[in-house]
PDB file of C-alpha atoms in Angstrom:
ATOM      1  CA  GLY R   1      65.197  77.135 170.037  1.00 56.00           C
ATOM      2  CA  GLN R   2      67.471  74.671 171.934  1.00 62.00           C
ATOM      3  CA  GLN R   3      69.074  75.895 175.329  1.00 70.00           C
ATOM      4  CA  LEU R   4      71.545  74.306 177.142  1.00 89.00           C
ATOM      5  CA  ASN R   5      71.169  73.136 180.656  1.00 95.00           C
ATOM      6  CA  GLN R   6      73.094  74.937 183.079  1.00 96.00           C
ATOM      7  CA  SER R   7      73.228  74.465 186.992  1.00 97.00           C
ATOM      8  CA  PRO R   8      72.805  75.515 189.593  1.00 97.00           C
ATOM      9  CA  GLN R   9      70.519  78.418 188.683  1.00 95.00           C
ATOM     10  CA  SER R  10      71.366  80.512 191.634  1.00 96.00           C
ATOM     11  CA  MET R  11      74.037  80.699 194.245  1.00 96.00           C
ATOM     12  CA  PHE R  12      74.404  82.530 197.703  1.00 96.00           C
ATOM     13  CA  ILE R  13      77.985  81.941 199.156  1.00 96.00           C
ATOM     14  CA  GLN R  14      80.023  83.144 201.550  1.00 97.00           C
ATOM     15  CA  GLU R  15      83.374  85.591 200.699  1.00 97.00           C
ATOM     16  CA  GLY R  16      86.040  82.835 200.237  1.00 97.00           C
ATOM     17  CA  GLU R  17      84.345  80.073 199.388  1.00 97.00           C
ATOM     18  CA  ASP R  18      84.733  78.277 196.137  1.00 97.00           C
ATOM     19  CA  VAL R  19      82.357  78.144 192.898  1.00 97.00           C
ATOM     20  CA  SER R  20      81.116  75.495 190.351  1.00 98.00           C
ATOM     21  CA  MET R  21      78.912  75.169 187.705  1.00 98.00           C
ATOM     22  CA  ASN R  22      78.212  73.296 184.846  1.00 97.00           C
ATOM     23  CA  CYS R  23      76.210  73.097 181.423  1.00 97.00           C
ATOM     24  CA  THR R  24      75.199  69.726 179.863  1.00 96.00           C
ATOM     25  CA  SER R  25      73.770  69.073 176.482  1.00 94.00           C
ATOM     26  CA  SER R  26      72.446  66.665 174.117  1.00 91.00           C
ATOM     27  CA  SER R  27      74.297  67.820 171.125  1.00 89.00           C
ATOM     28  CA  ILE R  28      77.903  67.970 170.629  1.00 91.00           C
ATOM     29  CA  PHE R  29      79.942  71.239 170.590  1.00 91.00           C
ATOM     30  CA  ASN R  30      83.175  72.019 168.507  1.00 89.00           C
ATOM     31  CA  THR R  31      83.571  75.365 171.545  1.00 91.00           C
ATOM     32  CA  TRP R  32      82.761  75.861 174.869  1.00 94.00           C
ATOM     33  CA  LEU R  33      82.617  79.547 176.296  1.00 94.00           C
ATOM     34  CA  TRP R  34      82.112  81.098 179.367  1.00 97.00           C
ATOM     35  CA  TYR R  35      80.473  84.269 179.785  1.00 97.00           C
ATOM     36  CA  LYS R  36      79.941  87.144 182.901  1.00 97.00           C
ATOM     37  CA  GLN R  37      77.552  89.400 183.440  1.00 96.00           C
ATOM     38  CA  GLU R  38      77.479  92.264 185.754  1.00 95.00           C
ATOM     39  CA  PRO R  39      74.522  94.508 186.131  1.00 91.00           C
ATOM     40  CA  GLY R  40      73.175  96.543 183.503  1.00 92.00           C
ATOM     41  CA  GLU R  41      76.280  95.797 181.408  1.00 95.00           C
ATOM     42  CA  GLY R  42      76.849  93.365 178.193  1.00 96.00           C
ATOM     43  CA  PRO R  43      78.446  89.616 178.962  1.00 96.00           C
ATOM     44  CA  VAL R  44      81.934  89.709 179.065  1.00 95.00           C
ATOM     45  CA  LEU R  45      83.844  86.372 177.746  1.00 94.00           C
ATOM     46  CA  LEU R  46      86.240  84.868 180.476  1.00 95.00           C
ATOM     47  CA  ILE R  47      87.108  81.688 179.058  1.00 95.00           C
ATOM     48  CA  ALA R  48      87.068  80.166 175.721  1.00 92.00           C
ATOM     49  CA  LEU R  49      87.832  76.308 174.973  1.00 94.00           C
ATOM     50  CA  TYR R  50      88.124  74.611 171.989  1.00 91.00           C
ATOM     51  CA  LYS R  51      89.498  70.900 172.297  1.00 92.00           C
ATOM     52  CA  ALA R  52      87.467  67.811 174.082  1.00 94.00           C
ATOM     53  CA  GLY R  53      89.215  67.885 177.598  1.00 95.00           C
ATOM     54  CA  GLU R  54      90.979  71.063 177.708  1.00 95.00           C
ATOM     55  CA  LEU R  55      91.362  72.356 181.088  1.00 97.00           C
ATOM     56  CA  THR R  56      91.964  76.341 180.644  1.00 96.00           C
ATOM     57  CA  SER R  57      92.475  79.110 183.601  1.00 96.00           C
ATOM     58  CA  ASN R  58      92.177  82.301 184.282  1.00 94.00           C
ATOM     59  CA  GLY R  59      93.375  83.471 186.970  1.00 96.00           C
ATOM     60  CA  ARG R  60      91.096  82.456 189.926  1.00 97.00           C
ATOM     61  CA  LEU R  61      88.681  80.658 187.232  1.00 97.00           C
ATOM     62  CA  THR R  62      89.153  77.060 185.632  1.00 98.00           C
ATOM     63  CA  ALA R  63      86.852  75.977 183.051  1.00 98.00           C
ATOM     64  CA  GLN R  64      87.074  72.151 181.302  1.00 97.00           C
ATOM     65  CA  PHE R  65      85.196  71.078 177.814  1.00 96.00           C
ATOM     66  CA  GLY R  66      84.082  67.455 178.694  1.00 96.00           C
ATOM     67  CA  ILE R  67      85.627  64.659 176.820  1.00 95.00           C
ATOM     68  CA  THR R  68      82.324  63.660 175.442  1.00 94.00           C
ATOM     69  CA  ARG R  69      81.524  67.416 173.845  1.00 93.00           C
ATOM     70  CA  LYS R  70      78.745  67.566 175.355  1.00 94.00           C
ATOM     71  CA  ASP R  71      79.158  69.259 178.882  1.00 96.00           C
ATOM     72  CA  SER R  72      81.412  71.731 180.394  1.00 97.00           C
ATOM     73  CA  PHE R  73      82.171  73.505 183.706  1.00 97.00           C
ATOM     74  CA  LEU R  74      83.606  76.458 185.471  1.00 98.00           C
ATOM     75  CA  ASN R  75      85.122  76.899 189.110  1.00 98.00           C
ATOM     76  CA  ILE R  76      85.832  80.164 190.901  1.00 98.00           C
ATOM     77  CA  SER R  77      88.301  79.265 193.613  1.00 98.00           C
ATOM     78  CA  ALA R  78      88.094  82.073 196.914  1.00 98.00           C
ATOM     79  CA  SER R  79      85.363  84.293 195.612  1.00 97.00           C
ATOM     80  CA  ILE R  80      85.267  87.522 196.560  1.00 97.00           C
ATOM     81  CA  PRO R  81      82.254  90.075 196.420  1.00 95.00           C
ATOM     82  CA  SER R  82      83.049  91.667 192.254  1.00 96.00           C
ATOM     83  CA  ASP R  83      82.341  88.374 191.278  1.00 97.00           C
ATOM     84  CA  VAL R  84      78.679  89.277 191.853  1.00 97.00           C
ATOM     85  CA  GLY R  85      77.068  88.519 188.343  1.00 96.00           C
ATOM     86  CA  ILE R  86      75.231  86.292 186.206  1.00 96.00           C
ATOM     87  CA  TYR R  87      77.538  83.660 184.410  1.00 97.00           C
ATOM     88  CA  PHE R  88      76.517  81.730 180.955  1.00 96.00           C
ATOM     89  CA  CYS R  89      78.132  79.047 179.305  1.00 96.00           C
ATOM     90  CA  ALA R  90      77.853  78.978 175.312  1.00 94.00           C
ATOM     91  CA  GLY R  91      78.394  76.383 173.003  1.00 92.00           C
ATOM     92  CA  GLN R  92      79.443  76.931 168.884  1.00 88.00           C
ATOM     93  CA  GLY R  93      77.743  73.983 166.771  1.00 77.00           C
ATOM     94  CA  ALA R  94      79.630  71.345 164.841  1.00 63.00           C
ATOM     95  CA  GLY R  95      78.156  72.650 161.490  1.00 58.00           C
ATOM     96  CA  GLY R  96      75.034  72.753 159.346  1.00 52.00           C
ATOM     97  CA  THR R  97      72.213  76.078 160.026  1.00 50.00           C
ATOM     98  CA  SER R  98      73.549  76.595 163.220  1.00 50.00           C
ATOM     99  CA  TYR R  99      77.199  77.046 161.767  1.00 56.00           C
ATOM    100  CA  GLY R 100      79.134  79.729 164.122  1.00 75.00           C
ATOM    101  CA  LYS R 101      75.615  80.795 165.948  1.00 83.00           C
ATOM    102  CA  LEU R 102      76.523  80.195 169.512  1.00 89.00           C
ATOM    103  CA  THR R 103      73.640  78.383 172.227  1.00 90.00           C
ATOM    104  CA  PHE R 104      73.821  79.399 175.553  1.00 93.00           C
ATOM    105  CA  GLY R 105      72.644  77.969 178.800  1.00 94.00           C
ATOM    106  CA  GLN R 106      69.735  79.973 181.230  1.00 94.00           C
ATOM    107  CA  GLY R 107      72.613  81.631 183.235  1.00 95.00           C
ATOM    108  CA  THR R 108      73.665  81.160 187.013  1.00 96.00           C
ATOM    109  CA  ILE R 109      73.242  84.126 189.168  1.00 96.00           C
ATOM    110  CA  LEU R 110      76.121  84.131 191.726  1.00 97.00           C
ATOM    111  CA  THR R 111      75.638  86.818 195.383  1.00 97.00           C
ATOM    112  CA  VAL R 112      78.498  86.556 197.123  1.00 96.00           C
ATOM    113  CA  HIS R 113      78.256  87.825 201.296  1.00 93.00           C
ATOM    114  CA  PRO R 114      80.983  89.362 202.826  1.00 89.00           C
TER     115      PRO R 114
ATOM    116  CA  ASP L   1      90.135 100.712 170.038  1.00 66.00           C
ATOM    117  CA  GLY L   2      87.614  98.242 168.101  1.00 74.00           C
ATOM    118  CA  GLY L   3      84.456  97.554 169.809  1.00 93.00           C
ATOM    119  CA  ILE L   4      81.133  97.515 169.669  1.00 97.00           C
ATOM    120  CA  THR L   5      78.188 100.358 170.814  1.00 97.00           C
ATOM    121  CA  GLN L   6      74.541 100.271 171.644  1.00 98.00           C
ATOM    122  CA  SER L   7      72.485 103.153 171.877  1.00 96.00           C
ATOM    123  CA  PRO L   8      71.309 104.842 173.491  1.00 96.00           C
ATOM    124  CA  LYS L   9      71.556 103.374 176.817  1.00 96.00           C
ATOM    125  CA  TYR L  10      67.907 103.916 178.035  1.00 96.00           C
ATOM    126  CA  LEU L  11      64.643 104.411 175.938  1.00 95.00           C
ATOM    127  CA  PHE L  12      61.378 105.036 176.612  1.00 93.00           C
ATOM    128  CA  ARG L  13      58.438 104.230 174.332  1.00 90.00           C
ATOM    129  CA  LYS L  14      54.791 105.356 174.695  1.00 91.00           C
ATOM    130  CA  GLU L  15      52.498 102.548 173.836  1.00 88.00           C
ATOM    131  CA  GLY L  16      51.631 102.166 170.424  1.00 88.00           C
ATOM    132  CA  GLN L  17      55.319 103.896 169.025  1.00 92.00           C
ATOM    133  CA  ASN L  18      58.104 102.180 167.055  1.00 94.00           C
ATOM    134  CA  VAL L  19      61.420 102.720 168.139  1.00 95.00           C
ATOM    135  CA  THR L  20      65.123 102.024 167.156  1.00 97.00           C
ATOM    136  CA  LEU L  21      67.779 100.663 168.822  1.00 97.00           C
ATOM    137  CA  SER L  22      71.414 101.202 167.438  1.00 98.00           C
ATOM    138  CA  CYS L  23      74.119  98.667 166.967  1.00 98.00           C
ATOM    139  CA  GLU L  24      77.217  99.933 165.405  1.00 98.00           C
ATOM    140  CA  GLN L  25      80.499  97.747 165.222  1.00 97.00           C
ATOM    141  CA  ASN L  26      84.538  98.447 163.985  1.00 96.00           C
ATOM    142  CA  LEU L  27      85.243  95.362 164.289  1.00 93.00           C
ATOM    143  CA  ASN L  28      85.304  94.526 160.979  1.00 93.00           C
ATOM    144  CA  HIS L  29      82.917  91.420 162.207  1.00 92.00           C
ATOM    145  CA  ASP L  30      80.817  89.611 160.002  1.00 91.00           C
ATOM    146  CA  ALA L  31      78.048  88.140 162.151  1.00 92.00           C
ATOM    147  CA  MET L  32      75.627  90.217 164.179  1.00 95.00           C
ATOM    148  CA  TYR L  33      73.187  89.132 166.948  1.00 96.00           C
ATOM    149  CA  TRP L  34      69.931  90.626 168.507  1.00 97.00           C
ATOM    150  CA  TYR L  35      69.136  89.330 172.052  1.00 96.00           C
ATOM    151  CA  ARG L  36      66.337  90.328 174.538  1.00 96.00           C
ATOM    152  CA  GLN L  37      67.294  89.745 178.270  1.00 95.00           C
ATOM    153  CA  ASP L  38      64.291  89.671 180.764  1.00 92.00           C
ATOM    154  CA  PRO L  39      65.389  90.196 184.598  1.00 84.00           C
ATOM    155  CA  GLY L  40      67.148  87.275 185.909  1.00 76.00           C
ATOM    156  CA  GLN L  41      66.502  85.511 182.890  1.00 81.00           C
ATOM    157  CA  GLY L  42      68.855  84.119 179.951  1.00 89.00           C
ATOM    158  CA  LEU L  43      69.686  85.497 176.236  1.00 93.00           C
ATOM    159  CA  ARG L  44      66.676  84.925 173.994  1.00 93.00           C
ATOM    160  CA  LEU L  45      67.947  85.372 170.210  1.00 94.00           C
ATOM    161  CA  ILE L  46      65.504  87.821 168.210  1.00 96.00           C
ATOM    162  CA  TYR L  47      67.249  88.503 165.014  1.00 97.00           C
ATOM    163  CA  TYR L  48      70.920  87.316 163.199  1.00 95.00           C
ATOM    164  CA  SER L  49      72.796  88.495 160.207  1.00 95.00           C
ATOM    165  CA  GLN L  50      75.516  86.301 158.601  1.00 91.00           C
ATOM    166  CA  ILE L  51      76.420  88.924 156.063  1.00 91.00           C
ATOM    167  CA  VAL L  52      75.400  92.266 154.615  1.00 95.00           C
ATOM    168  CA  ASN L  53      71.843  92.291 153.099  1.00 96.00           C
ATOM    169  CA  ASP L  54      71.109  89.103 154.437  1.00 95.00           C
ATOM    170  CA  PHE L  55      69.502  88.380 158.122  1.00 96.00           C
ATOM    171  CA  GLN L  56      67.480  85.693 159.736  1.00 95.00           C
ATOM    172  CA  LYS L  57      64.601  85.481 162.284  1.00 96.00           C
ATOM    173  CA  GLY L  58      65.475  83.759 165.940  1.00 94.00           C
ATOM    174  CA  ASP L  59      63.511  82.256 168.337  1.00 92.00           C
ATOM    175  CA  ILE L  60      61.410  85.215 168.997  1.00 95.00           C
ATOM    176  CA  ALA L  61      60.892  87.584 166.362  1.00 97.00           C
ATOM    177  CA  GLU L  62      57.274  88.535 166.188  1.00 96.00           C
ATOM    178  CA  GLY L  63      57.210  92.367 166.683  1.00 96.00           C
ATOM    179  CA  TYR L  64      60.877  93.230 165.959  1.00 97.00           C
ATOM    180  CA  SER L  65      61.964  93.894 162.596  1.00 98.00           C
ATOM    181  CA  VAL L  66      65.805  94.281 161.705  1.00 98.00           C
ATOM    182  CA  SER L  67      67.970  95.404 158.262  1.00 98.00           C
ATOM    183  CA  ARG L  68      71.911  95.099 157.481  1.00 98.00           C
ATOM    184  CA  GLU L  69      72.913  97.811 154.797  1.00 98.00           C
ATOM    185  CA  LYS L  70      76.150  98.203 155.947  1.00 97.00           C
ATOM    186  CA  LYS L  71      78.577  95.184 157.672  1.00 96.00           C
ATOM    187  CA  GLU L  72      79.119  97.802 160.836  1.00 97.00           C
ATOM    188  CA  SER L  73      75.557  98.041 161.659  1.00 98.00           C
ATOM    189  CA  PHE L  74      72.484  96.177 162.456  1.00 98.00           C
ATOM    190  CA  PRO L  75      69.825  98.288 163.549  1.00 98.00           C
ATOM    191  CA  LEU L  76      66.912  96.539 165.825  1.00 98.00           C
ATOM    192  CA  THR L  77      63.084  98.181 165.444  1.00 97.00           C
ATOM    193  CA  VAL L  78      60.758  97.084 168.415  1.00 96.00           C
ATOM    194  CA  THR L  79      57.384  98.081 166.730  1.00 95.00           C
ATOM    195  CA  SER L  80      54.059  98.388 168.288  1.00 91.00           C
ATOM    196  CA  ALA L  81      52.814  94.841 167.174  1.00 90.00           C
ATOM    197  CA  GLN L  82      55.295  93.925 170.192  1.00 90.00           C
ATOM    198  CA  LYS L  83      53.135  93.575 173.150  1.00 88.00           C
ATOM    199  CA  ASN L  84      55.669  93.356 175.924  1.00 91.00           C
ATOM    200  CA  PRO L  85      58.738  94.982 174.770  1.00 94.00           C
ATOM    201  CA  THR L  86      59.854  96.223 178.451  1.00 95.00           C
ATOM    202  CA  ALA L  87      63.333  94.338 178.253  1.00 96.00           C
ATOM    203  CA  PHE L  88      67.318  94.573 178.026  1.00 97.00           C
ATOM    204  CA  TYR L  89      68.243  94.267 174.591  1.00 98.00           C
ATOM    205  CA  LEU L  90      71.479  93.177 173.260  1.00 97.00           C
ATOM    206  CA  CYS L  91      73.813  93.172 170.343  1.00 98.00           C
ATOM    207  CA  ALA L  92      76.653  91.257 169.436  1.00 96.00           C
ATOM    208  CA  SER L  93      79.131  90.526 166.813  1.00 95.00           C
ATOM    209  CA  GLN L  94      80.985  87.671 165.396  1.00 91.00           C
ATOM    210  CA  GLY L  95      84.251  87.375 163.581  1.00 83.00           C
ATOM    211  CA  ARG L  96      84.684  85.208 160.473  1.00 67.00           C
ATOM    212  CA  HIS L  97      86.852  82.924 162.163  1.00 59.00           C
ATOM    213  CA  LEU L  98      83.902  82.146 164.531  1.00 59.00           C
ATOM    214  CA  GLY L  99      84.715  81.617 168.167  1.00 68.00           C
ATOM    215  CA  GLY L 100      82.972  83.866 170.917  1.00 84.00           C
ATOM    216  CA  TYR L 101      80.541  86.760 170.615  1.00 91.00           C
ATOM    217  CA  THR L 102      81.549  90.762 171.736  1.00 94.00           C
ATOM    218  CA  PHE L 103      78.962  92.119 173.600  1.00 96.00           C
ATOM    219  CA  GLY L 104      77.963  95.932 173.472  1.00 97.00           C
ATOM    220  CA  SER L 105      76.761  97.046 176.622  1.00 97.00           C
ATOM    221  CA  GLY L 106      73.059  96.772 176.261  1.00 97.00           C
ATOM    222  CA  THR L 107      69.856  99.270 175.960  1.00 97.00           C
ATOM    223  CA  ARG L 108      67.427  99.009 178.676  1.00 97.00           C
ATOM    224  CA  LEU L 109      63.659  99.787 177.011  1.00 96.00           C
ATOM    225  CA  THR L 110      60.512 100.617 179.105  1.00 95.00           C
ATOM    226  CA  VAL L 111      57.405 101.063 178.079  1.00 91.00           C
ATOM    227  CA  VAL L 112      55.245 104.270 179.845  1.00 87.00           C
TER     228      VAL L 112
END
């Protein structure tokens, strides 16, 4: 099945550093979402983006819906140890048989050293 | 509080046995999904259902079966035909107005 191109695959950073990750697709999406998964748990929604060009913040997290509707990025500022986890991007299709179903990126594994 | 519950959290299966993973939601969501996740990997879609009594195969349906007899429930059976079933299984639901999924906390299945 289709997957989004999410990068980087993994990041090892020092506490206090800023983090940036992104997703690209060959298809247009109506919605972009960013999830965080902690070890042994299910993913939890961090940010949802519904309009091209939209920039949304949630605390130290900022995400943007690309104007081409084919990409999105997530920034984390001033990282802390509890930011550790896997971050997934997801896009929601514009219609047809994929209507409603999310397409996920491969995930970015984030490790934060104290 | 509304939510989505997966049980059990940990499950051990002997080779050749079928096992069923439970997924129940009280969010009144129409669509439900099953994903498989291998260590350090992304999410792979097994089956999904957008309405009661109907379901569709995902990308890796072989060796799995599902049913959707009730809106609240979407159990996944891992059959003996699944040759490498050891993985983390995630269930998710999605409301009528679309938007993101709500995920359960997962079931870790190990073949012993």
